[in-house]
Coordinates of C-alpha atoms in Angstrom, one line a residue:
M1 CA -25.8 -15.1 -48.3
K2 CA -23.5 -16.9 -45.9
K3 CA -24.5 -14.4 -43.2
Y4 CA -28.2 -15.2 -43.6
K5 CA -27.4 -18.9 -43.7
N6 CA -25.5 -18.6 -40.4
I7 CA -28.5 -16.8 -38.9
F8 CA -31.0 -19.5 -39.9
S9 CA -28.7 -22.3 -38.7
S10 CA -28.0 -20.6 -35.3
I11 CA -29.5 -21.7 -32.0
Y12 CA -30.8 -18.2 -31.7
F13 CA -33.1 -18.5 -34.7
K14 CA -34.0 -22.1 -33.9
N15 CA -35.0 -21.3 -30.4
A16 CA -37.1 -18.4 -31.6
I17 CA -38.9 -20.5 -34.2
V18 CA -39.6 -23.3 -31.8
F19 CA -41.0 -20.9 -29.3
A20 CA -43.2 -19.2 -31.9
L21 CA -44.5 -22.5 -33.2
T22 CA -45.2 -23.7 -29.7
L23 CA -47.1 -20.5 -29.0
L24 CA -49.1 -20.8 -32.2
V25 CA -50.1 -24.4 -31.4
T26 CA -51.0 -23.5 -27.9
L27 CA -53.1 -20.6 -28.9
E28 CA -54.9 -22.8 -31.5
I29 CA -55.7 -25.5 -29.1
I30 CA -56.9 -23.0 -26.5
G31 CA -59.0 -21.3 -29.3
V32 CA -60.7 -24.5 -30.4
F33 CA -61.5 -25.5 -26.8
F34 CA -62.7 -22.0 -26.0
I35 CA -64.9 -21.7 -29.1
K36 CA -66.4 -25.1 -28.5
Q37 CA -67.1 -24.3 -24.9
L38 CA -68.6 -21.0 -25.9
E39 CA -70.8 -22.7 -28.6
R40 CA -72.0 -25.3 -26.1
S41 CA -72.7 -22.6 -23.5
N42 CA -74.6 -20.4 -26.0
L43 CA -76.7 -23.4 -27.2
V44 CA -77.7 -24.3 -23.6
T45 CA -78.6 -20.7 -23.0
F46 CA -80.5 -20.5 -26.3
R47 CA -82.5 -23.7 -25.5
Q48 CA -83.4 -22.1 -22.1
Q49 CA -84.5 -19.0 -23.9
I50 CA -86.8 -20.9 -26.3
G51 CA -88.3 -23.2 -23.7
L52 CA -92.0 -22.9 -23.3
P53 CA -93.3 -21.4 -20.0
A54 CA -94.9 -23.9 -17.6
Y55 CA -98.3 -22.4 -17.9
V56 CA -98.2 -22.8 -21.7
S57 CA -97.3 -26.5 -21.4
D58 CA -100.2 -26.9 -18.8
Q59 CA -102.7 -25.2 -21.1
L60 CA -101.6 -27.3 -24.1
T61 CA -101.8 -30.4 -22.0
Q62 CA -105.4 -29.5 -20.8
Q63 CA -106.5 -28.7 -24.3
L64 CA -105.2 -32.1 -25.7
I65 CA -107.1 -33.9 -22.9
E66 CA -110.3 -32.2 -24.0
G67 CA -110.3 -34.0 -27.4
S68 CA -109.7 -33.2 -31.0
S69 CA -112.6 -31.0 -31.8
A70 CA -112.3 -27.9 -33.9
D71 CA -112.8 -25.7 -30.8
S72 CA -110.0 -27.5 -29.0
N73 CA -107.7 -27.0 -32.0
A74 CA -108.7 -23.4 -32.0
E75 CA -107.8 -23.1 -28.4
V76 CA -104.4 -24.7 -29.1
H77 CA -103.8 -22.2 -31.8
A78 CA -104.8 -19.3 -29.6
T79 CA -102.5 -20.6 -26.9
L80 CA -99.6 -20.8 -29.3
S81 CA -100.4 -17.4 -30.7
R82 CA -100.0 -15.8 -27.3
I83 CA -96.3 -17.0 -27.1
N84 CA -94.3 -13.8 -27.7
N85 CA -90.7 -15.1 -28.3
V86 CA -89.0 -13.6 -31.3
L87 CA -86.4 -16.4 -31.3
I88 CA -89.0 -19.1 -32.0
S89 CA -89.7 -19.8 -35.7
D90 CA -92.4 -22.5 -35.3
I91 CA -94.2 -24.6 -32.7
Q92 CA -96.1 -27.8 -33.5
V93 CA -98.3 -29.7 -31.1
I94 CA -99.6 -33.3 -31.7
D95 CA -101.6 -35.7 -29.7
T96 CA -100.9 -39.3 -29.0
K97 CA -102.3 -40.4 -32.3
G98 CA -99.8 -38.3 -34.2
V99 CA -102.4 -35.8 -35.4
V100 CA -101.2 -32.2 -35.6
R101 CA -103.4 -30.1 -33.3
G102 CA -101.8 -26.7 -33.8
T103 CA -98.9 -24.8 -35.3
V104 CA -97.6 -21.2 -35.1
D105 CA -96.4 -21.0 -38.7
I106 CA -99.2 -19.4 -40.7
N107 CA -97.9 -21.0 -43.9
K108 CA -98.4 -24.5 -42.3
Q109 CA -102.0 -24.3 -41.0
E110 CA -103.0 -26.9 -43.5
L111 CA -101.1 -29.5 -41.5
V112 CA -103.6 -29.1 -38.6
G113 CA -105.7 -32.3 -38.3
Q114 CA -103.3 -34.4 -40.4
K115 CA -100.9 -37.0 -39.3
T116 CA -97.4 -35.7 -38.7
T117 CA -94.4 -37.1 -40.6
D118 CA -91.9 -36.1 -37.9
E119 CA -90.7 -39.2 -36.2
N120 CA -89.2 -37.3 -33.3
L121 CA -92.7 -35.9 -32.5
R122 CA -94.4 -39.3 -32.8
D123 CA -91.7 -40.8 -30.5
A124 CA -92.1 -38.1 -27.9
A125 CA -95.9 -38.5 -28.0
L126 CA -95.5 -42.2 -27.0
S127 CA -92.8 -41.9 -24.3
K128 CA -92.9 -39.6 -21.3
N129 CA -89.0 -39.7 -21.0
Y130 CA -88.3 -38.8 -24.6
V131 CA -86.6 -35.4 -25.0
K132 CA -84.8 -34.5 -28.2
N133 CA -82.5 -31.5 -29.0
N134 CA -81.4 -31.4 -32.5
I135 CA -79.9 -28.9 -34.8
E136 CA -81.3 -29.1 -38.4
Q137 CA -80.3 -27.2 -41.5
D138 CA -82.9 -25.9 -43.9
N139 CA -81.9 -23.8 -46.9
H140 CA -78.4 -23.1 -45.4
T141 CA -80.1 -22.0 -42.2
R142 CA -79.5 -23.8 -38.9
Y143 CA -82.4 -24.3 -36.5
Q144 CA -82.5 -25.6 -33.0
I145 CA -85.2 -28.3 -32.7
V146 CA -86.5 -29.1 -29.2
V147 CA -89.0 -32.0 -28.9
K148 CA -90.5 -33.1 -25.6
P149 CA -93.8 -34.9 -24.5
L150 CA -96.8 -33.2 -22.9
I151 CA -97.6 -35.1 -19.7
D152 CA -100.9 -34.9 -17.7
T153 CA -100.1 -35.1 -14.0
S154 CA -103.6 -34.3 -12.7
D155 CA -104.4 -37.9 -11.6
G156 CA -100.9 -38.6 -10.4
E157 CA -100.1 -41.1 -13.2
N158 CA -98.0 -38.8 -15.4
K159 CA -99.9 -39.8 -18.6
V160 CA -98.5 -38.6 -22.0
V161 CA -101.2 -36.7 -23.9
G162 CA -99.1 -35.4 -26.8
A163 CA -95.9 -33.8 -27.8
V164 CA -94.6 -30.4 -28.7
K165 CA -91.8 -29.3 -31.1
V166 CA -90.2 -25.9 -30.9
K167 CA -88.1 -24.7 -33.8
A168 CA -85.8 -21.6 -33.5
N169 CA -83.3 -20.0 -35.8
L170 CA -79.7 -20.4 -34.6
E171 CA -78.0 -18.1 -37.0
S172 CA -77.9 -15.2 -34.5
V173 CA -76.0 -17.6 -32.1
Y174 CA -73.6 -18.6 -34.8
D175 CA -73.1 -15.0 -35.9
S176 CA -72.0 -14.0 -32.4
L177 CA -69.8 -17.1 -32.3
K178 CA -68.3 -16.0 -35.6
E179 CA -67.6 -12.5 -34.2
V180 CA -66.0 -14.0 -31.2
T181 CA -63.9 -16.3 -33.4
L182 CA -62.9 -13.4 -35.5
I183 CA -61.9 -11.4 -32.4
Y184 CA -59.9 -14.4 -31.0
A185 CA -58.2 -14.9 -34.4
S186 CA -57.2 -11.3 -34.4
A187 CA -55.9 -11.5 -30.8
T188 CA -54.1 -14.7 -31.8
L189 CA -52.3 -12.9 -34.6
V190 CA -51.3 -10.0 -32.3
A191 CA -50.2 -12.4 -29.6
L192 CA -48.3 -14.5 -32.2
F193 CA -46.6 -11.3 -33.4
L194 CA -45.7 -10.2 -29.9
G195 CA -44.8 -13.8 -29.1
I196 CA -42.4 -13.9 -32.0
I197 CA -40.7 -10.7 -30.8
M198 CA -40.5 -12.1 -27.3
A199 CA -39.2 -15.3 -28.7
F200 CA -36.4 -13.6 -30.4
I201 CA -35.7 -11.5 -27.3
M202 CA -35.7 -14.6 -25.0
S203 CA -33.7 -16.5 -27.5
R204 CA -31.2 -13.7 -27.6
T205 CA -31.1 -13.7 -23.8
L206 CA -30.5 -17.4 -23.8
T207 CA -27.9 -17.4 -26.6
K208 CA -26.1 -14.2 -25.6
P209 CA -24.0 -16.0 -22.8
I210 CA -23.1 -18.7 -25.3
T211 CA -22.0 -16.1 -27.8
D212 CA -20.0 -14.4 -25.1
I213 CA -18.4 -17.7 -24.1
S214 CA -17.5 -18.4 -27.8
E215 CA -16.0 -14.9 -28.3
R216 CA -14.2 -15.2 -24.9
T217 CA -12.6 -18.5 -25.9
V218 CA -11.5 -17.1 -29.2
R219 CA -9.8 -14.2 -27.3
I220 CA -8.2 -16.6 -24.9
A221 CA -6.9 -18.6 -27.8
G222 CA -5.4 -15.4 -29.2
G223 CA -3.7 -14.5 -25.9
D224 CA -6.1 -11.9 -24.7
Y225 CA -7.1 -12.6 -21.1
S226 CA -8.7 -9.2 -20.4
G227 CA -12.3 -9.0 -19.3
V228 CA -14.7 -11.6 -17.9
I229 CA -18.0 -13.1 -18.9
S230 CA -20.9 -11.6 -17.0
V231 CA -22.7 -14.3 -15.0
R232 CA -26.3 -13.5 -14.1
G233 CA -27.8 -16.8 -13.0
H234 CA -27.1 -20.3 -11.7
D235 CA -28.1 -22.5 -14.7
E236 CA -25.8 -24.7 -16.8
I237 CA -24.8 -21.9 -19.1
S238 CA -23.9 -19.6 -16.2
Q239 CA -21.8 -22.5 -14.7
L240 CA -20.1 -22.9 -18.1
A241 CA -19.4 -19.1 -18.1
E242 CA -18.0 -19.3 -14.6
N243 CA -15.7 -22.2 -15.6
V244 CA -14.5 -20.3 -18.7
N245 CA -13.8 -17.3 -16.5
L246 CA -11.9 -19.6 -14.1
L247 CA -10.0 -21.1 -17.0
S248 CA -9.0 -17.7 -18.3
Q249 CA -7.9 -16.6 -14.9
R250 CA -5.7 -19.7 -14.4
I251 CA -4.2 -19.4 -17.8
E252 CA -3.5 -15.7 -17.2
E253 CA -2.0 -16.4 -13.8
T254 CA 0.2 -19.0 -15.4
T255 CA 1.4 -17.1 -18.4
S256 CA 1.5 -13.6 -16.9
S257 CA 2.9 -14.2 -13.4
Q258 CA 6.2 -12.5 -14.2
E259 CA 4.5 -9.4 -15.7
L260 CA 2.2 -9.2 -12.6
E261 CA 5.2 -9.4 -10.3
R262 CA 6.9 -6.6 -12.3
Q263 CA 3.9 -4.4 -12.1
R264 CA 3.6 -5.0 -8.4
L265 CA 7.3 -4.1 -8.0
D266 CA 6.9 -1.0 -10.1
S267 CA 4.0 0.1 -8.0
V268 CA 5.9 -0.4 -4.8
L269 CA 9.0 1.4 -6.2
E270 CA 6.8 4.3 -7.4
H271 CA 5.4 5.0 -4.0
M272 CA 8.5 4.4 -2.0
T273 CA 10.1 7.4 -0.2
D274 CA 13.5 5.8 -0.7
G275 CA 15.2 5.9 -4.0
V276 CA 15.9 2.6 -5.7
I277 CA 18.3 1.9 -8.6
A278 CA 18.6 -1.5 -10.2
A279 CA 21.4 -2.4 -12.6
D280 CA 22.6 -5.5 -14.4
R281 CA 25.8 -7.3 -13.5
R282 CA 27.8 -4.8 -15.6
G283 CA 26.4 -1.8 -13.7
S284 CA 24.1 -0.6 -16.5
I285 CA 20.9 0.9 -15.0
N286 CA 17.7 -0.8 -16.1
L287 CA 15.3 0.5 -13.4
I288 CA 15.0 3.6 -11.3
N289 CA 12.1 4.8 -9.3
P290 CA 10.7 8.4 -9.1
A291 CA 12.2 9.0 -5.6
A292 CA 15.7 8.3 -7.0
L293 CA 15.1 10.5 -10.0
R294 CA 14.0 13.3 -7.6
F295 CA 17.1 12.8 -5.4
L296 CA 19.4 12.9 -8.4
G297 CA 17.7 15.9 -10.0
I298 CA 16.7 14.0 -13.1
D299 CA 13.4 14.7 -14.9
D300 CA 13.1 11.7 -17.2
E301 CA 14.2 8.2 -16.4
H302 CA 15.3 7.7 -20.0
E303 CA 18.2 10.0 -19.3
V304 CA 19.8 7.5 -17.0
L305 CA 18.5 4.1 -18.3
G306 CA 21.5 2.3 -19.6
Q307 CA 24.0 4.6 -17.9
Y308 CA 26.7 3.4 -15.6
V309 CA 25.4 3.4 -12.0
L310 CA 28.6 4.7 -10.4
K311 CA 28.7 7.6 -12.8
V312 CA 25.1 8.6 -12.0
L313 CA 26.0 8.4 -8.3
R314 CA 29.1 10.5 -8.9
L315 CA 31.3 7.8 -7.4
E316 CA 33.1 6.7 -10.6
D317 CA 36.4 8.2 -9.5
R318 CA 36.2 6.7 -6.0
Y319 CA 35.1 3.1 -6.5
Q320 CA 35.3 0.2 -8.9
L321 CA 32.0 -1.7 -9.3
R322 CA 33.2 -4.8 -7.6
N323 CA 34.6 -2.9 -4.6
F324 CA 31.6 -0.7 -4.3
F325 CA 29.1 -3.6 -3.9
G326 CA 31.5 -5.6 -1.9
N327 CA 32.7 -3.1 0.7
V328 CA 30.5 0.0 0.8
D329 CA 27.8 0.2 3.4
N330 CA 25.9 3.3 4.8
L331 CA 27.9 5.6 2.5
L332 CA 26.8 9.3 2.8
L333 CA 26.5 11.3 -0.4
D334 CA 26.0 15.1 -0.5
F335 CA 23.7 16.2 -3.3
S336 CA 23.0 19.6 -1.9
N337 CA 22.5 22.6 -4.2
E338 CA 21.5 26.2 -3.9
D339 CA 17.8 25.4 -3.5
Q340 CA 18.0 22.7 -0.9
E341 CA 20.2 20.6 1.3
L342 CA 20.2 16.9 0.5
T343 CA 22.2 14.1 2.1
L344 CA 21.7 10.5 1.0
K345 CA 22.7 7.3 2.7
V346 CA 23.6 4.6 0.2
N347 CA 23.0 0.9 0.8
S348 CA 23.7 -1.6 -1.9
A349 CA 23.2 -5.3 -2.5
Q350 CA 23.9 -7.9 -5.2
I351 CA 21.2 -10.1 -6.8
Q352 CA 22.3 -13.7 -6.9
R353 CA 20.7 -16.8 -8.3
E354 CA 20.7 -20.1 -6.5
S355 CA 23.7 -21.1 -8.4
G356 CA 25.6 -18.1 -7.0
F357 CA 25.7 -16.3 -10.4
I358 CA 25.4 -12.5 -9.9
S359 CA 22.6 -11.3 -12.2
G360 CA 22.3 -7.7 -11.0
M361 CA 22.6 -5.3 -8.2
V362 CA 20.3 -2.9 -6.3
V363 CA 21.2 0.5 -4.7
V364 CA 18.9 2.1 -2.1
L365 CA 19.1 5.8 -1.5
H366 CA 17.7 7.0 1.8
D367 CA 17.2 10.7 2.6
V368 CA 19.0 11.5 5.9
T369 CA 19.1 15.2 5.5
E370 CA 16.8 15.8 8.4
E371 CA 18.6 13.3 10.6
Q372 CA 21.9 15.0 9.7
R373 CA 20.4 18.4 10.5
I374 CA 19.1 17.2 13.8
N375 CA 22.4 15.6 14.7
Q376 CA 24.3 18.7 13.7
E377 CA 21.9 20.9 15.8
R378 CA 22.4 18.5 18.7
R379 CA 26.1 18.6 18.4
Q380 CA 26.0 22.4 18.0
F381 CA 23.7 22.7 21.0
V382 CA 26.1 20.6 23.1
S383 CA 29.0 22.6 21.9
N384 CA 27.3 25.9 22.6
V385 CA 26.2 24.8 26.1
S386 CA 29.7 23.6 26.8
H387 CA 31.3 26.8 25.5
E388 CA 28.8 29.0 27.4
L389 CA 29.4 27.1 30.6
R390 CA 33.2 26.8 30.2
T391 CA 33.8 30.5 29.9
P392 CA 32.2 31.5 33.2
L393 CA 33.5 28.4 34.9
T394 CA 37.0 29.1 33.7
S395 CA 36.7 32.7 35.0
V396 CA 35.4 31.5 38.4
K397 CA 38.1 28.9 38.7
S398 CA 40.8 31.5 37.8
Y399 CA 39.5 34.0 40.5
I400 CA 39.2 31.2 43.1
D401 CA 42.7 30.1 42.3
A402 CA 43.9 33.7 42.8
L403 CA 42.1 33.9 46.1
Q404 CA 43.7 30.6 47.2
D405 CA 47.1 31.9 46.1
G406 CA 46.9 34.8 48.6
A407 CA 44.6 37.4 47.1
T408 CA 42.5 37.2 50.2
D409 CA 45.1 39.3 52.0
D410 CA 43.9 42.3 50.1
P411 CA 40.3 43.0 51.2
E412 CA 39.6 45.4 48.2
L413 CA 40.9 42.8 45.7
T414 CA 39.0 40.0 47.4
G415 CA 35.8 42.0 47.1
Q416 CA 36.4 42.5 43.4
F417 CA 37.2 38.9 42.8
L418 CA 34.1 37.7 44.7
A419 CA 31.9 40.1 42.8
V420 CA 33.2 38.6 39.5
V421 CA 32.6 35.1 40.8
Q422 CA 29.1 36.1 41.9
A423 CA 28.3 37.6 38.5
E424 CA 29.6 34.6 36.5
T425 CA 27.7 32.3 38.8
G426 CA 24.5 34.3 38.3
R427 CA 25.1 34.2 34.6
M428 CA 25.4 30.4 34.7
I429 CA 22.3 30.1 36.8
N430 CA 20.3 32.2 34.4
M431 CA 21.5 30.1 31.5
I432 CA 20.6 26.9 33.3
N433 CA 17.1 28.3 34.1
D434 CA 16.6 29.3 30.5
L435 CA 17.7 25.8 29.4
L436 CA 15.2 24.2 31.9
E437 CA 12.4 26.5 30.6
L438 CA 13.1 25.5 27.0
S439 CA 13.3 21.9 28.0
R440 CA 9.8 22.2 29.6
M441 CA 8.5 23.9 26.5
D442 CA 10.0 21.2 24.3
R443 CA 8.2 18.6 26.4
G444 CA 4.9 20.5 26.1
V445 CA 5.0 21.3 29.8
R446 CA 3.8 25.0 29.8
N447 CA 2.5 26.3 33.0
L448 CA 0.4 29.1 31.5
E449 CA -2.1 31.2 33.4
L450 CA -4.1 32.5 30.6
E451 CA -6.5 35.5 31.1
W452 CA -8.1 38.1 28.9
V453 CA -5.9 41.3 29.1
N454 CA -6.2 44.8 27.7
L455 CA -3.0 44.5 25.6
G456 CA -2.6 48.2 25.1
A457 CA -2.7 48.9 28.9
L458 CA -0.3 46.1 29.6
F459 CA 2.1 47.3 26.9
E460 CA 2.0 50.8 28.3
Y461 CA 2.7 49.4 31.8
I462 CA 5.8 47.5 30.7
L463 CA 7.1 50.6 28.8
N464 CA 6.5 52.7 31.9
R465 CA 8.9 50.5 33.8
F466 CA 11.7 51.3 31.3
D467 CA 10.9 55.0 31.5
M468 CA 11.3 54.8 35.3
I469 CA 14.7 53.2 34.8
I470 CA 15.8 56.3 32.8
S471 CA 14.4 58.7 35.4
S472 CA 16.2 56.9 38.3
D473 CA 19.6 58.3 37.1
Q474 CA 21.5 55.1 37.9
A475 CA 25.2 55.5 37.5
G476 CA 26.5 54.0 34.3
Q477 CA 23.1 53.4 32.9
K478 CA 22.8 53.9 29.1
D479 CA 20.6 56.8 28.1
Y480 CA 17.7 56.2 25.7
R481 CA 14.3 57.5 24.7
I482 CA 11.1 55.6 24.1
I483 CA 8.6 56.9 21.5
R484 CA 5.1 55.2 21.7
E485 CA 2.3 54.8 19.2
V486 CA -0.4 52.7 20.9
E487 CA -3.9 52.1 19.5
P488 CA -6.3 53.8 21.8
T489 CA -9.1 51.3 21.2
P490 CA -9.1 48.6 24.0
V491 CA -7.7 45.4 22.5
W492 CA -8.2 42.2 24.4
V493 CA -6.0 39.2 24.1
E494 CA -5.8 35.9 26.0
I495 CA -2.3 35.6 27.4
D496 CA -0.2 34.8 30.4
T497 CA 0.8 38.3 31.6
S498 CA 4.0 37.3 33.3
K499 CA 5.2 35.3 30.3
F500 CA 4.3 38.1 27.9
T501 CA 6.1 40.6 30.1
Q502 CA 9.2 38.4 29.9
V503 CA 9.0 38.5 26.1
I504 CA 8.7 42.3 25.9
D505 CA 11.4 42.7 28.6
N506 CA 13.8 40.6 26.5
I507 CA 13.1 42.5 23.3
M508 CA 13.4 45.9 25.0
N509 CA 16.6 44.9 26.8
N510 CA 18.1 43.8 23.4
A511 CA 16.9 47.1 21.8
I512 CA 18.5 49.1 24.7
K513 CA 21.6 47.0 24.7
Y514 CA 22.4 47.2 20.9
S515 CA 21.2 50.9 20.4
P516 CA 23.8 53.7 20.8
D517 CA 23.8 55.8 23.9
G518 CA 21.0 58.4 23.6
G519 CA 19.3 56.4 20.9
T520 CA 15.5 56.3 20.3
I521 CA 13.4 53.1 20.6
M522 CA 10.1 53.2 18.7
A523 CA 7.3 51.1 20.3
R524 CA 4.0 50.6 18.4
L525 CA 0.8 48.7 18.9
N526 CA -1.5 48.6 15.8
L527 CA -4.4 46.6 14.4
I528 CA -3.4 45.0 11.1
D529 CA -5.4 42.4 9.1
Q530 CA -7.5 41.3 12.1
K531 CA -4.4 40.9 14.2
V532 CA -2.9 43.1 16.9
V533 CA 0.8 43.8 16.1
I534 CA 3.4 45.0 18.5
S535 CA 6.6 46.3 17.0
I536 CA 9.8 47.5 18.8
Q537 CA 12.4 49.3 16.6
D538 CA 15.9 50.1 17.7
Q539 CA 18.8 52.1 16.2
G540 CA 21.4 49.4 16.5
L541 CA 23.8 47.9 13.9
G542 CA 21.1 45.7 12.4
I543 CA 21.2 42.1 11.5
P544 CA 22.9 40.8 8.3
Q545 CA 20.4 39.2 5.9
K546 CA 22.0 35.8 6.1
D547 CA 21.6 35.8 9.9
A548 CA 18.0 37.2 10.0
Q549 CA 16.4 33.7 9.9
H550 CA 18.5 32.4 12.7
V551 CA 18.0 35.1 15.4
F552 CA 15.5 32.9 17.2
D553 CA 17.8 29.9 17.2
R554 CA 19.2 28.8 20.5
F555 CA 22.6 30.3 21.4
F556 CA 22.7 32.2 18.1
R557 CA 24.4 35.5 18.2
V558 CA 25.1 37.8 15.3
D559 CA 28.3 39.2 16.9
K560 CA 29.3 36.5 19.4
A561 CA 32.2 38.5 20.9
R562 CA 30.2 41.6 21.5
S563 CA 27.1 39.8 22.7
R564 CA 29.1 37.8 25.3
A565 CA 30.8 40.9 26.5
Q566 CA 27.4 42.6 27.0
G567 CA 26.0 39.5 28.8
G568 CA 23.1 37.3 28.0
T569 CA 22.7 33.6 27.4
G570 CA 21.7 33.6 23.7
L571 CA 18.4 31.9 24.7
G572 CA 16.1 34.9 25.3
L573 CA 14.7 35.2 21.7
A574 CA 14.3 31.4 21.5
I575 CA 12.2 31.5 24.7
A576 CA 10.3 34.5 23.4
K577 CA 9.4 32.6 20.2
E578 CA 8.1 29.6 22.2
I579 CA 6.0 31.8 24.5
V580 CA 4.4 33.8 21.6
E581 CA 3.6 30.7 19.7
S582 CA 2.0 29.2 22.8
F583 CA -0.4 32.2 22.7
G584 CA -1.3 31.4 19.1
G585 CA 0.8 34.3 17.8
R586 CA 3.9 34.8 15.7
I587 CA 7.2 36.7 16.3
W588 CA 9.6 37.8 13.6
A589 CA 12.4 40.3 12.9
E590 CA 12.9 42.8 10.1
S591 CA 16.3 44.3 9.8
K592 CA 18.8 45.8 7.4
E593 CA 22.5 45.8 8.4
G594 CA 23.5 49.3 9.7
Q595 CA 19.9 50.5 9.9
G596 CA 18.6 48.9 13.1
S597 CA 16.2 46.1 13.7
T598 CA 12.5 45.8 14.3
F599 CA 11.0 42.9 16.2
K600 CA 7.3 42.3 15.7
I601 CA 4.7 40.2 17.6
S602 CA 1.3 39.3 16.0
L603 CA -1.6 38.0 18.2
P604 CA -5.3 37.3 17.7
Y605 CA -7.5 39.7 19.6
S606 CA -11.0 40.6 20.5
L607 CA -12.6 44.1 21.0
E608 CA -14.8 42.8 23.8
A609 CA -14.1 40.9 27.1
D610 CA -16.2 39.6 29.9
L611 CA -14.0 40.8 32.7
E612 CA -11.8 43.9 33.3
D613 CA -8.2 43.2 34.0
D614 CA -5.5 44.8 36.2
W615 CA -4.0 46.7 33.3
S616 CA -7.0 48.6 32.1
G617 CA -6.2 51.7 34.2
D618 CA -3.2 54.0 34.8
E619 CA -0.4 52.9 37.1
E620 CA -0.6 54.4 40.5

C-alpha cells in the first residue's frame, strides 16, 4: 500500500495526470469550437441549398402583381409545385395584405385565401429589407425557416409585393453533425488514451534524471563514488546533474587521492623494466613489482611480502641494513643460472619525511647483463687483438734484434730471418685487413657488387681451383681429394661473386687445413625447402659441442695452439658469416667431436634469370 501511495504522490504521477487533464481540456475546447463551426457552416450551406431560384422568385412576384384572383392563385400553386427540392418541406407565399396566395403542403391548401398568422411573413411583406432565418422545432423535429420579401423591380422602385417562407427539415444536418461528433468523441478517447501513455513516458523522461540524482546522492552519502549521471540536455535538471557529478568528483578526489596515487604507482611499477622493491624501515618488504619477481625467479609476490629485503637479495651475510642503504651504490649481483645469464645492478635509497624520520627504503634492480656481456666481449676483443699482434711483433723484434747482433754476417741465416719477418708481417697485415673489413661491415659500409649468378657453375669453378692446386704437385702441399654432388639444374642467386668466392675459399682452406693428409672433402649443392644449400664436409677432428655455437665469433679458435701454428687470424669465419647474411642467407656448422665438421650455407634462389653470367659455362 505504501508503494502505491508513493507512486500517487510522486512528481512522475502528478506530471502525467496534469498532462492528461490538460490534453483532455484542450481536446474538449477544440471539439466544441469545431462542432460549432461545422454546425454553422452546414446551416449556411443548407440555407443556400433550400434557397429559391431567381426565376421562381420572379414568377411569384409577377403573379402577386397580377392580383388575387383564383387563376393567379392557381398559377402561384403551379409555380410552387414545379420546385423539385427534396430538402424543402413547405413553401408559403402571401401578398402585402397578409393573405396566403399559395402553399406547397397539400394538407394546408385550406389556408389559401386566408390571412396568415405568421408574424414573420407579415413583417417581411411590409419591409423590403426584412430577412429572417429561424430554426423552429415541431414535434421534436427541427426545421430551418427562411422568410424574405418578394420585391418588384420592374419600374425601378423596388416595391414589396409580398413575402415567401421556406420551411426545410434540419434533421439530416444534425444527424451528420451527430456522426461527426461521435467520430470526434471516439478520436478524443483514442487521443486521450495515447496522450496518457505519452504523458507517463514524458513524465518518466522528465523525472528519470531527478531519480538518478536522488540515487546518486544516496550512493555518495554511502561512500560509493563510482559512475556518473548521464546528462542529455542543457535545462535546469541537466545543470543540477552536472553539479552533482562535479560534487561527486571533488569528494572522490579529496577522499581517494592516496588510493589513486597508489594505483598510479602500481601501474608504473608493473610496466617498468627495472625491478623495484619497497620495504619499511625495518627492511620488511611491502611492495615488489613484476620485473623484480622475474629477476629473482619468484612466481608469486606473496612469497616475499614481509620477508627481509637483504635475505631476498642474498646479501644477508655481507651487509647490515643500515650499512647497505648508507654505503652501497651500483652493487652488481650475479643471479645467473643454467637457463640464463643475469647480472643486476643494485641502487638503493631511503624514504624520509620532512622531519627526517626514515619511514622506508627502495631498492632498484637494473638488468645489466647485456652491458656486461658487451663489455666482456670488448675486453676480450682487445685482449685477442693485442695477443694476436704481440706474438708476430715479438717474433719480428726477436729476429731483427738477432740481425742487429750480427746475424747479417751469415747470408743464409739472414735470408731465413728475413723470410720469417716477412711472413709475420704479412700475417699482421692480413689480420689488420680482416679487422678493417669487419669494421666496415659493423658500420654498414658494404661495397657489394650484386649480380645474378648461376651458383652451381660458380661453385664448380671455385672447386676447380682447388683441384688445380692438387695437380700442380707443389712441394710440401697436403694431399686431399674433393668429391662433388652439385644439382644439375641451373640455380640463380643474387650475390657478389668475389665476396662469395672469399667465403668458399675460407671454408675450403679450413677443411683442407684440419683434414688429415690424403683426406676426402665432400662438397654438395642441393635444393632444400625452397633454398639452395651448399655444404662442405671435412674429415678433421671436429668441434666440441660447447664450442659449436662460437665458431663464428671473432678470434675464436677451438684449439688455439694448433690453429696459430697453422696460421690464420681467427676472423675468417666471422667475415664469412657477415658476407652470407648480407646476401640474405645463413651459415652454420654441424659437427661431432672426432667425426669431422660440415659447414653449410643457405641462400634464396630463382630458377630463372634475365642475363647469363660468366660462370654458366666450363672453364677454359
